[in-house]
Short mmCIF file of C-alpha atoms in Angstrom, two decimals:
data_model
loop_
_atom_site.label_atom_id
_atom_site.label_comp_id
_atom_site.label_asym_id
_atom_site.label_seq_id
_atom_site.Cartn_x
_atom_site.Cartn_y
_atom_site.Cartn_z
CA MET A 29 106.22 140.05 83.10
CA ASP A 30 109.17 138.89 80.75
CA GLY A 31 109.41 135.42 78.92
CA SER A 32 111.29 133.76 81.76
CA SER A 33 109.16 134.81 84.77
CA LEU A 34 106.13 133.92 82.84
CA ALA A 35 107.76 130.24 82.31
CA THR A 36 108.80 129.89 85.82
CA SER A 37 105.24 130.85 86.94
CA LEU A 38 103.72 128.21 84.68
CA LEU A 39 106.32 125.53 85.76
CA VAL A 40 105.31 126.26 89.32
CA ALA A 41 101.83 126.34 88.75
CA VAL A 42 102.09 122.65 86.88
CA VAL A 43 104.28 121.17 89.67
CA GLY A 44 101.99 122.39 92.15
CA ALA A 45 98.86 120.99 90.36
CA ALA A 46 100.70 117.78 89.91
CA TYR A 47 101.67 117.81 93.89
CA VAL A 48 97.97 118.21 94.65
CA ALA A 49 96.92 115.77 92.32
CA PHE A 50 99.22 113.00 93.65
CA ALA A 51 98.04 113.64 97.12
CA ILE A 52 94.23 113.54 96.23
CA LEU A 53 94.93 110.35 94.29
CA ALA A 54 96.64 108.78 97.20
CA LEU A 55 93.70 109.83 99.47
CA THR A 56 91.06 108.40 97.19
CA ARG A 57 93.13 105.03 96.85
CA ILE A 58 93.35 104.86 100.65
CA VAL A 59 90.01 105.58 101.45
CA GLY A 60 88.82 102.93 98.69
CA SER A 61 91.41 100.24 100.21
CA THR A 62 90.37 97.06 101.99
CA LEU A 63 92.48 98.20 105.22
CA ASP A 64 90.87 98.23 108.76
CA PRO A 65 89.64 101.60 109.66
CA LEU A 66 92.46 102.40 112.20
CA ARG A 67 95.09 101.96 109.42
CA THR A 68 93.00 103.95 106.78
CA LEU A 69 92.79 106.68 109.32
CA ALA A 70 96.78 106.49 110.06
CA TRP A 71 97.31 106.80 106.16
CA VAL A 72 95.00 109.62 105.61
CA VAL A 73 96.68 111.63 108.53
CA ALA A 74 100.08 110.77 107.00
CA VAL A 75 99.05 112.26 103.50
CA VAL A 76 97.13 115.28 105.03
CA VAL A 77 100.20 116.12 107.30
CA ALA A 78 102.88 115.33 104.76
CA PRO A 79 101.27 115.24 101.41
CA PHE A 80 104.12 114.27 99.16
CA LEU A 81 105.89 112.07 101.58
CA GLY A 82 102.94 110.41 102.92
CA SER A 83 101.36 109.92 99.25
CA LEU A 84 104.92 108.35 98.21
CA ALA A 85 104.92 106.14 101.40
CA TRP A 86 101.55 104.87 100.60
CA PHE A 87 102.13 103.89 97.01
CA THR A 88 105.40 102.19 97.85
CA LEU A 89 104.63 100.59 101.13
CA GLY A 90 101.10 101.15 102.14
CA ARG A 91 98.96 99.52 99.28
CA PRO A 92 97.67 96.02 100.07
CA ARG A 93 99.29 93.61 97.64
CA PRO A 94 97.13 90.85 96.22
CA VAL A 95 98.18 87.40 97.29
CA VAL A 96 99.73 85.08 94.46
CA SER A 97 99.49 81.47 95.25
CA ALA A 98 102.30 79.29 94.49
CA ALA A 99 100.29 77.31 91.62
CA ARG A 100 99.61 80.59 89.84
CA LEU A 101 103.52 81.51 89.80
CA ARG A 102 104.58 78.25 88.21
CA ARG A 103 102.33 78.90 85.11
#
């Protein structure tokens, strides 16, 4: 194995590990969230079917946001 193919193999392994870690992180956050069971199941299915897109959608659209009161915004 020459140097460039070793570097390519290493890059593929690192990107693959990051891909899997991103999906696992999303799944743990989904299961630990306060969503109702049906929405939780829908998000889990989305991440299992399309790990990268489902995880990205969860972190951008699906996470419950804390409610901030108007009084707290004025501080």
